[in-house]
Every structure is written in structure tokens, then in C-alpha cells.
Amino acid sequence: MDPVLADRLQFAFTIMFHYLFPIGTMGMAPFVAAYTWKAARDFDEESARIARFLTKIFAINFAAGVVTGIPMEFQFGTNWAAFSRRSGAVVGQPLAMESMFAFFLESVFLGALLYRRRRLPSIFSAWAAVFVCVGSWLSGFFIVATNAWMQHPVGFSIAPDGTIRLENIWALLFSPFLRWQFAHVLTGALVAGGFVVAGVGAYYLLSRREESIGRRLVRAGTIVALVFSLIAIFPTGDDNGRDVTAYQPIKLAAMEGLFETTHGAPLAIIGMPDAAGDHLIDPVFVPDLLSFLAYGNFRANVQGLNAYARELWPPVELTYYAYHVMVGLGTIFVAVAVLAVLLLRFGLLWNSRWMLWILMLMMPFPYIANEAGWTTTEVGRQPWIIYGLMRTAHGPSPTVAAGETVFTLIGFAGMYFLLGVLFLYLVLREIGIGPQEI
Amino acid sequence: MSVAGFIVIAFMLTTYVLLDGYDLGVAVIAPLVARTDRERSVAMASIGPFWNGNEVWLIAAGAALFALFPAAYAASFSGFYLPFVIVLWLLMFRGIALELREHLSSELWHQFWDVAFCASSVLLIFIFGLALGNLLRGVPVNPAGYFQGTFAFLLNPYAALVGCFAVATLAMHGAAFASMRIEGELGARALELLGQIWWAVLVFYVAVTALTIAMRTPLTAWWLIALPALSLLALLGARYNAQKLRPTATFAMSCVFVAVLLAASAATIFPYLLPGFPARSSGISIFQPPPSAVALSCALVVTLVGIVAVSIYSPIVWRRMAGKIRVE
């Protein structure tokens, strides 16, 4: 196998599997913190039950995130040594910040949150939950900071030997690309958190048990899902898209399946890109909309893929489909959340079993949308590992052969299969047991 | 500033070994001291709230190495490719074992994870020791700044001996922690076991120290003698306190022993991060290739601020979880 492909497959597989868990951590942490606070402040038994129940699921999720996260931190060195050697002085900084400022916070305070002696959580536990939440969001921030730099490098210079030198860390942390990318990533996780909490609540209501808790979970979950699925589209998704337009026009063209440079470019709602034949097969277009979304002007000129040399194109099909899956699901999330919140507002939700079914079945889809969004970002960045600076093909470790990478990829696949089965089993089991008496 | 970077990395790795060392050590001795299923649960519970935070020190040390000395990070992790990926698998497997054991009350489930937990911990310590042994011995770094650590090269008798030394030492360290943390008979048994492991530690200590000194002669500085001597004192102190049934003092002495040994190792390879092999051929040092000043200062500020913050809040949290646990 081509060594670069082997390394890319391994990274894609391990990061996509790993990322399932941070979505849950970032999305559920505020719920854990909120219920723990309420229980500690108001001595509310039911909130304490919810808090303990969510904390259990959170802890399983967190542990899976930690064990799958360790390889991520080190894969830069094991598989991408040339990339690390060249850019570590920059890329290493936000990763070091993540460990020092976020990981310690998360893990130390999660230990404190889980180690509980009294019936009701203390104010100390409530603070611990808040710190866990802050830690998980900070962790996300520094990771996205690393990625945003690879998407749009800033604050660096290039040494005579080609090494990339850090010039200004603040430029990296306040990069224009980072702001909206992080906001969008966090929003995506909160949409997932909202739908998971609502889905679990809907399950209890449908099974006619723990109905009081079920209603509270559905209410909180759907409201959070509604707010953040709207924010995911505007402003965070919109502005992130504008940054892509400004800094990575080829990626935009691939995302939208736009081959020819067009004044008043249409937005393709569906259609299958034929990269060899340079057109979309069987498309449905909304005229001029892409120009408006990208530039705020219906007649604006949008660069198509054909304006660039083919060797600079990202894999068009994957970028296009991943982006359309994300956007399509995002639209469905808004529709479902609006409907659920309307039913809730008019007191009809508890009797609308069909809606509760929909809410329960929604649970996996925010995960798919989050993964699809990252696939768009990362596949769309190709052929660059650092946009405009370093090709992905020049990144892998010179001393590691493709055969070794294939072996470790198989190993990771086996390990993650085991982990995935155990994770699902344990989480579903906890949901089956439900919030216990305290 | 490069020297400060070296010290920071050495400090973080030492902290990692002291902290994760005790939970790895508890895993090694658990089957030897805990006789019933309930006792094994208690042994695991003694490290339950801590292991995750302890492991973060390894991740943090890796990230700090990445930011401070990217060339050494790239060369060492790609050079030790397979051993390193195996370490990752073992770390994952061990984490899974720790987290999953208590989720089902089936005895078979417990037995499986007990064995998995112990075996993965022993292997992990051995590989960490193997890596340390190879660092002390040097690795064949090529002019481009990379090396290929084949198993034939890495599995040399010296490094294997350091690996065994590491297993014995951390078993002792874990026994000291267990006796400090667990009340009653189980804690007492751990302290008793410590007295037996101690002899193995002593034998390995003498062998490894003698070989290392022989390999690195002539000794260039007085502290290359002073540090091993100091560690021997700490080792004797651990035994003395164990016999006086003072678990906390025993654990403290064990910490000193491990820390001083690691300081001696760091002093031996300084200023190299990856010494060359054979001895005195060029490796990757903290000066070569020249690190960038802005990156070094940034990473130093980040790690130092982080270390200070963690040193403030971790003990506060730990105090809340302090005290003994017991078999009920």
C-alpha cells in the first residue's frame, strides 16, 4: 500500500472514532454541571438523581474519550514525524496548552465528581462539574486552534532549513479562522448533547417509567437542541463558510460541487459530482444562492474547481457528500427541534408519542453530522497538511514503512471494535437501569 | 532556555512515573495480596479516582516535548514505532479494564479484567523500562535526524534488565501506596509483600547501576556518583520505615528513590534527548538542531504555568478524596 494512504487511513480512522466521545463530553458536560448545581443549591433529590445518572454516562463516555485520545497525541510523532519535525514548534504549542490547561482540569475534577460520599452533591461537587465542563471546552478550543492553524497558518516564519518557526502565539490563538470554526464545533457538540438528553428522556416517556425525569430531560434537551441547531446554521456555520470562501476557495468549490467559475452561482441542494466529467449529475439547484451565501451578493463571482490545477483539488466526491450530509442533517435538526418545542409550548408533546419516537431515534444523527462536518474540513484541506505550506504527501515518518502502518491500523481497528461494543453495551445498560434512587 | 526545557521534560516524566507508577504498581501486586474478589475490587478502588489524572502527565510530557523539541519528538516516536504503538494499546486496554470491571457484578467478568489489568500493567512497566534502558544506552540516529528502532536492537540484555528493574521498583512503589491507602489486613499484607520485593529491587539496582557506570565511564561529574548513592539511602529508608510499619514514610522514601534514579538517568544523558549509539556518536541534543527561541519560551511559559496551577489544585482535590478505604 502507498505509505501516505496508509498513514491517512490510520489517522482518519483513529480520529473519527475518537471524536465520537468528545462530542458527547462537550455536549453533555453543561447538563451534568447544571443538574449537579441545582441539586447542590436547592437540595433537590430529583435533580440529584438526574445528575448522578448523567454523570455515570458522562464518565463512561469520558473514559472512552481518554483512552482513544492518548494515541492522537502521539500519532503526530509516530506516523507524521516529518510534519512534526517541521511544524512542531508551532503545532506543539496549542497541544501543550491543551494538556496543561485542559486535560489536568478535566481529569482531576472528574475524579472528584465521581468520588462522592454523601447523598446529595455538595457545592464542591457542583464546582467540580463546572470545571470538568470548562476543561472539556478548553480542550476543544486548543484542538481546533491546532487545526485552524493547519487550515490557515498564521504567526510563523520559515527558517532556512525549511523548519516552520513560531513568531506570534497570539496570532495563532486569535486567528480569524479559529473563531468561527471553534464556535461551530462547540455548537455542533451542544446540538448532539441536546438531542441525546432529549432522546433518553423520550425513551423513558415511551416506556412509561421515570416520567417526571423523562419530561425534564426532554424539555431541557429539546430547548438546547433548538437553540444550538439554529446557531449552528447562523451565525457559526455561515461565518465559518465565509472564512472557507476567503481562505480556501478550492475547498468551497469542492463542497458545493461547483466546477465552472460562475457569476450568480446556484446552490446545489442535491446532485452527484462527477469529478472526471466535471459536472453534477442530476442536480437540483437554487439559482444565485451560493453567490449570496458566500459573498452576500446574488450576482457575486464564485470560483469553480476548473479555475485551479487538478493537482490542487481535494477529493471532490467525499468533500461534497460530507458537506451535504452535514447541511442536510442540520436542516432536519432545526425542523425536528422547532416542532418539538412548539408541541412542548402548547402542552401537546407528552401525548404525541410519534414525536417522542422521532426524538429517541434522532440520537445518532448529530454524531453523523459532526463527523461529516470534520470530514468536509479535513478532506477538503487536501492535498495540503498545512494549507499552502506543506503537502500531506511530505508529512509521514521516513522510518516507518507502509507495512507497519497497516499492521497498527489493523490493531487499532480490533481494539476500537472491542471498545465500541463495550461502550455501547455499558451506556445502553445504564440507560436501561435508569436514574436510581439515592 | 534549552536547559530549562530539558529540566521541564525530565520533571514532567518523573512526576508521571511517581504518580502513574503507583497505580501501575498496585496493578502488579494486586493478584499477590488481594485474595478475594472483594479485596481485588478494593485494590482497584484505591487508585480509581487517580489513575486518569496521573496518566495525563504522560500525555502532557509528550505534548511538551513536541512543542519544545520537535526534532526529538519526531525521531523518538517514529523510531520506537511499534513498541510505542504497543504501549498505546496497552494503555488503552488497561484503562478499559479499570473502568469496566465494576460495571458488572459477574465474577467471571471480574476475573477476566483482573488478569487483563495486571498483565497489561506489567508489560507497560517493562516496555517503559526498556525504553529508558535504550535511552541510556543510545540509539543509532542517522544524519537526517531519524532512527529505526528494530526489536533486534531494542531488546538488548541491558535494556531488558532495566525493564525488569522497573517492574520490581514500581511493584514496591505500588505496595507502598496500597499500604498507605487501604486499611486493615489487605494494607498490612501489601506492606509485608513490600519487604519481599525490596530484595529484588536491591539486586536489580546494584546490577543496573554497575552496568550503567561501566557503560558511561569515565564518569564526568561528581553527581553521577552522588545521585546513585542518594537513591541507595532512600531505598534503605523505605525498608526501615516498612519494618517500623509506617506506610506513609515508606511511600515517601519510595518516591525519593524513584525520583533520584530518574534524575540520575536524566543527568547521564544530558544534554542529549536521544543519545547516539554507539556511545559518544552524535544523537539529538537540546541544542542540535537549534530550537526556535520564541517556541521555546512560549512552551516553557505554558508548561510552567500549567505545572504551578496543577500543583495548586490537584492537592486540594486529593485532600477531599484522602483517607483510607477498607474492605467491607
Short mmCIF file of N, CA, C and O in Angstrom, two decimals, chain B residues 270-316:
data_model
loop_
_atom_site.label_atom_id
_atom_site.label_comp_id
_atom_site.label_asym_id
_atom_site.label_seq_id
_atom_site.Cartn_x
_atom_site.Cartn_y
_atom_site.Cartn_z
N PHE B 270 22.12 13.92 29.64
CA PHE B 270 22.22 15.35 29.36
C PHE B 270 23.52 15.64 28.61
O PHE B 270 24.55 15.08 28.93
N PRO B 271 23.56 16.50 27.61
CA PRO B 271 22.48 17.36 27.11
C PRO B 271 21.69 16.70 25.97
O PRO B 271 21.02 17.41 25.24
N TYR B 272 21.80 15.40 25.85
CA TYR B 272 21.08 14.73 24.76
C TYR B 272 19.66 14.40 25.17
O TYR B 272 19.40 14.08 26.34
N LEU B 273 18.76 14.46 24.21
CA LEU B 273 17.41 13.92 24.41
C LEU B 273 17.39 12.50 23.90
O LEU B 273 16.73 11.63 24.44
N LEU B 274 18.12 12.28 22.81
CA LEU B 274 18.32 10.95 22.25
C LEU B 274 19.81 10.77 22.03
O LEU B 274 20.33 11.24 21.02
N PRO B 275 20.51 10.15 22.96
CA PRO B 275 21.96 9.97 22.77
C PRO B 275 22.22 9.02 21.60
O PRO B 275 21.39 8.17 21.30
N GLY B 276 23.34 9.22 20.95
CA GLY B 276 23.68 8.35 19.82
C GLY B 276 24.16 6.98 20.29
O GLY B 276 24.47 6.77 21.47
N PHE B 277 24.18 6.05 19.35
CA PHE B 277 24.75 4.73 19.63
C PHE B 277 25.67 4.38 18.48
O PHE B 277 25.30 4.60 17.31
N PRO B 278 26.85 3.81 18.66
CA PRO B 278 27.49 3.54 19.94
C PRO B 278 27.83 4.81 20.71
O PRO B 278 27.75 5.89 20.17
N ALA B 279 28.18 4.62 21.99
CA ALA B 279 28.39 5.74 22.90
C ALA B 279 29.29 6.81 22.26
O ALA B 279 30.24 6.49 21.55
N ARG B 280 28.94 8.06 22.55
CA ARG B 280 29.67 9.23 22.07
C ARG B 280 29.53 9.51 20.57
O ARG B 280 30.17 10.40 20.06
N SER B 281 28.69 8.74 19.84
CA SER B 281 28.37 9.20 18.49
C SER B 281 27.23 10.21 18.65
O SER B 281 26.58 10.25 19.68
N SER B 282 27.01 11.00 17.60
CA SER B 282 26.10 12.12 17.80
C SER B 282 24.66 11.66 17.82
O SER B 282 24.24 10.77 17.07
N GLY B 283 23.88 12.27 18.69
CA GLY B 283 22.45 11.98 18.76
C GLY B 283 21.68 13.26 18.53
O GLY B 283 22.13 14.13 17.81
N ILE B 284 20.51 13.35 19.16
CA ILE B 284 19.76 14.60 19.10
C ILE B 284 19.84 15.24 20.47
O ILE B 284 19.42 14.66 21.47
N SER B 285 20.47 16.43 20.53
CA SER B 285 20.64 17.09 21.82
C SER B 285 19.65 18.24 21.91
O SER B 285 18.89 18.51 20.99
N ILE B 286 19.68 18.92 23.06
CA ILE B 286 18.77 20.05 23.22
C ILE B 286 19.25 21.25 22.44
O ILE B 286 18.54 22.23 22.30
N PHE B 287 20.48 21.21 21.91
CA PHE B 287 20.98 22.35 21.13
C PHE B 287 20.98 22.07 19.64
O PHE B 287 21.10 22.98 18.83
N GLN B 288 20.92 20.81 19.27
CA GLN B 288 21.10 20.44 17.87
C GLN B 288 19.99 19.50 17.41
O GLN B 288 19.86 18.43 17.97
N PRO B 289 19.12 19.82 16.45
CA PRO B 289 19.06 21.08 15.73
C PRO B 289 18.63 22.25 16.61
O PRO B 289 17.90 22.02 17.57
N PRO B 290 19.08 23.47 16.31
CA PRO B 290 18.80 24.61 17.19
C PRO B 290 17.30 24.89 17.29
O PRO B 290 16.63 25.03 16.28
N PRO B 291 16.77 24.90 18.51
CA PRO B 291 15.35 25.17 18.67
C PRO B 291 15.06 26.66 18.50
O PRO B 291 15.96 27.48 18.64
N SER B 292 13.82 26.99 18.15
CA SER B 292 13.50 28.40 17.96
C SER B 292 13.17 29.02 19.31
O SER B 292 12.49 28.44 20.14
N ALA B 293 13.71 30.24 19.51
CA ALA B 293 13.62 30.88 20.83
C ALA B 293 12.18 31.21 21.21
O ALA B 293 11.77 31.01 22.35
N VAL B 294 11.39 31.68 20.25
CA VAL B 294 10.01 32.06 20.57
C VAL B 294 9.22 30.83 21.00
O VAL B 294 8.49 30.84 21.99
N ALA B 295 9.41 29.72 20.24
CA ALA B 295 8.68 28.50 20.56
C ALA B 295 9.09 27.98 21.93
O ALA B 295 8.25 27.59 22.74
N LEU B 296 10.40 28.00 22.20
CA LEU B 296 10.89 27.53 23.50
C LEU B 296 10.28 28.35 24.62
O LEU B 296 9.79 27.80 25.61
N SER B 297 10.32 29.68 24.50
CA SER B 297 9.83 30.49 25.60
C SER B 297 8.33 30.31 25.76
O SER B 297 7.82 30.22 26.87
N CYS B 298 7.62 30.21 24.64
CA CYS B 298 6.17 30.02 24.73
C CYS B 298 5.84 28.71 25.44
O CYS B 298 5.06 28.67 26.39
N ALA B 299 6.48 27.63 24.99
CA ALA B 299 6.19 26.33 25.59
C ALA B 299 6.61 26.28 27.05
O ALA B 299 5.95 25.65 27.88
N LEU B 300 7.72 26.97 27.38
CA LEU B 300 8.16 26.98 28.77
C LEU B 300 7.13 27.69 29.65
O LEU B 300 6.80 27.21 30.73
N VAL B 301 6.65 28.84 29.18
CA VAL B 301 5.64 29.57 29.96
C VAL B 301 4.41 28.69 30.15
O VAL B 301 3.91 28.53 31.27
N VAL B 302 3.95 28.07 29.05
CA VAL B 302 2.75 27.24 29.12
C VAL B 302 2.94 26.10 30.13
O VAL B 302 2.12 25.90 31.03
N THR B 303 4.06 25.39 30.01
CA THR B 303 4.24 24.22 30.89
C THR B 303 4.43 24.67 32.34
O THR B 303 3.86 24.07 33.25
N LEU B 304 5.19 25.75 32.55
CA LEU B 304 5.43 26.16 33.94
C LEU B 304 4.14 26.66 34.59
O LEU B 304 3.82 26.28 35.72
N VAL B 305 3.39 27.50 33.87
CA VAL B 305 2.11 27.98 34.42
C VAL B 305 1.20 26.78 34.70
O VAL B 305 0.58 26.68 35.76
N GLY B 306 1.16 25.85 33.74
CA GLY B 306 0.32 24.66 33.92
C GLY B 306 0.74 23.86 35.13
O GLY B 306 -0.10 23.47 35.95
N ILE B 307 2.06 23.64 35.27
CA ILE B 307 2.54 22.82 36.39
C ILE B 307 2.19 23.50 37.72
O ILE B 307 1.72 22.85 38.66
N VAL B 308 2.37 24.82 37.78
CA VAL B 308 2.05 25.53 39.03
C VAL B 308 0.55 25.40 39.33
O VAL B 308 0.16 25.06 40.45
N ALA B 309 -0.28 25.61 38.30
CA ALA B 309 -1.74 25.54 38.52
C ALA B 309 -2.13 24.13 38.99
O ALA B 309 -2.87 23.98 39.97
N VAL B 310 -1.61 23.11 38.31
CA VAL B 310 -1.96 21.74 38.69
C VAL B 310 -1.48 21.44 40.11
O VAL B 310 -2.18 20.82 40.90
N SER B 311 -0.27 21.94 40.44
CA SER B 311 0.26 21.67 41.78
C SER B 311 -0.57 22.35 42.84
O SER B 311 -0.56 21.96 43.99
N ILE B 312 -1.31 23.40 42.46
CA ILE B 312 -2.17 24.04 43.45
C ILE B 312 -3.49 23.29 43.57
O ILE B 312 -3.92 22.93 44.66
N TYR B 313 -4.15 23.00 42.42
CA TYR B 313 -5.50 22.44 42.59
C TYR B 313 -5.55 20.94 42.80
O TYR B 313 -6.46 20.46 43.47
N SER B 314 -4.56 20.20 42.26
CA SER B 314 -4.61 18.75 42.49
C SER B 314 -4.60 18.39 43.98
O SER B 314 -5.44 17.62 44.43
N PRO B 315 -3.65 18.94 44.77
CA PRO B 315 -3.66 18.57 46.19
C PRO B 315 -4.96 18.94 46.90
O PRO B 315 -5.42 18.21 47.78
N ILE B 316 -5.57 20.07 46.48
CA ILE B 316 -6.83 20.46 47.11
C ILE B 316 -7.89 19.39 46.84
O ILE B 316 -8.62 18.96 47.75
#
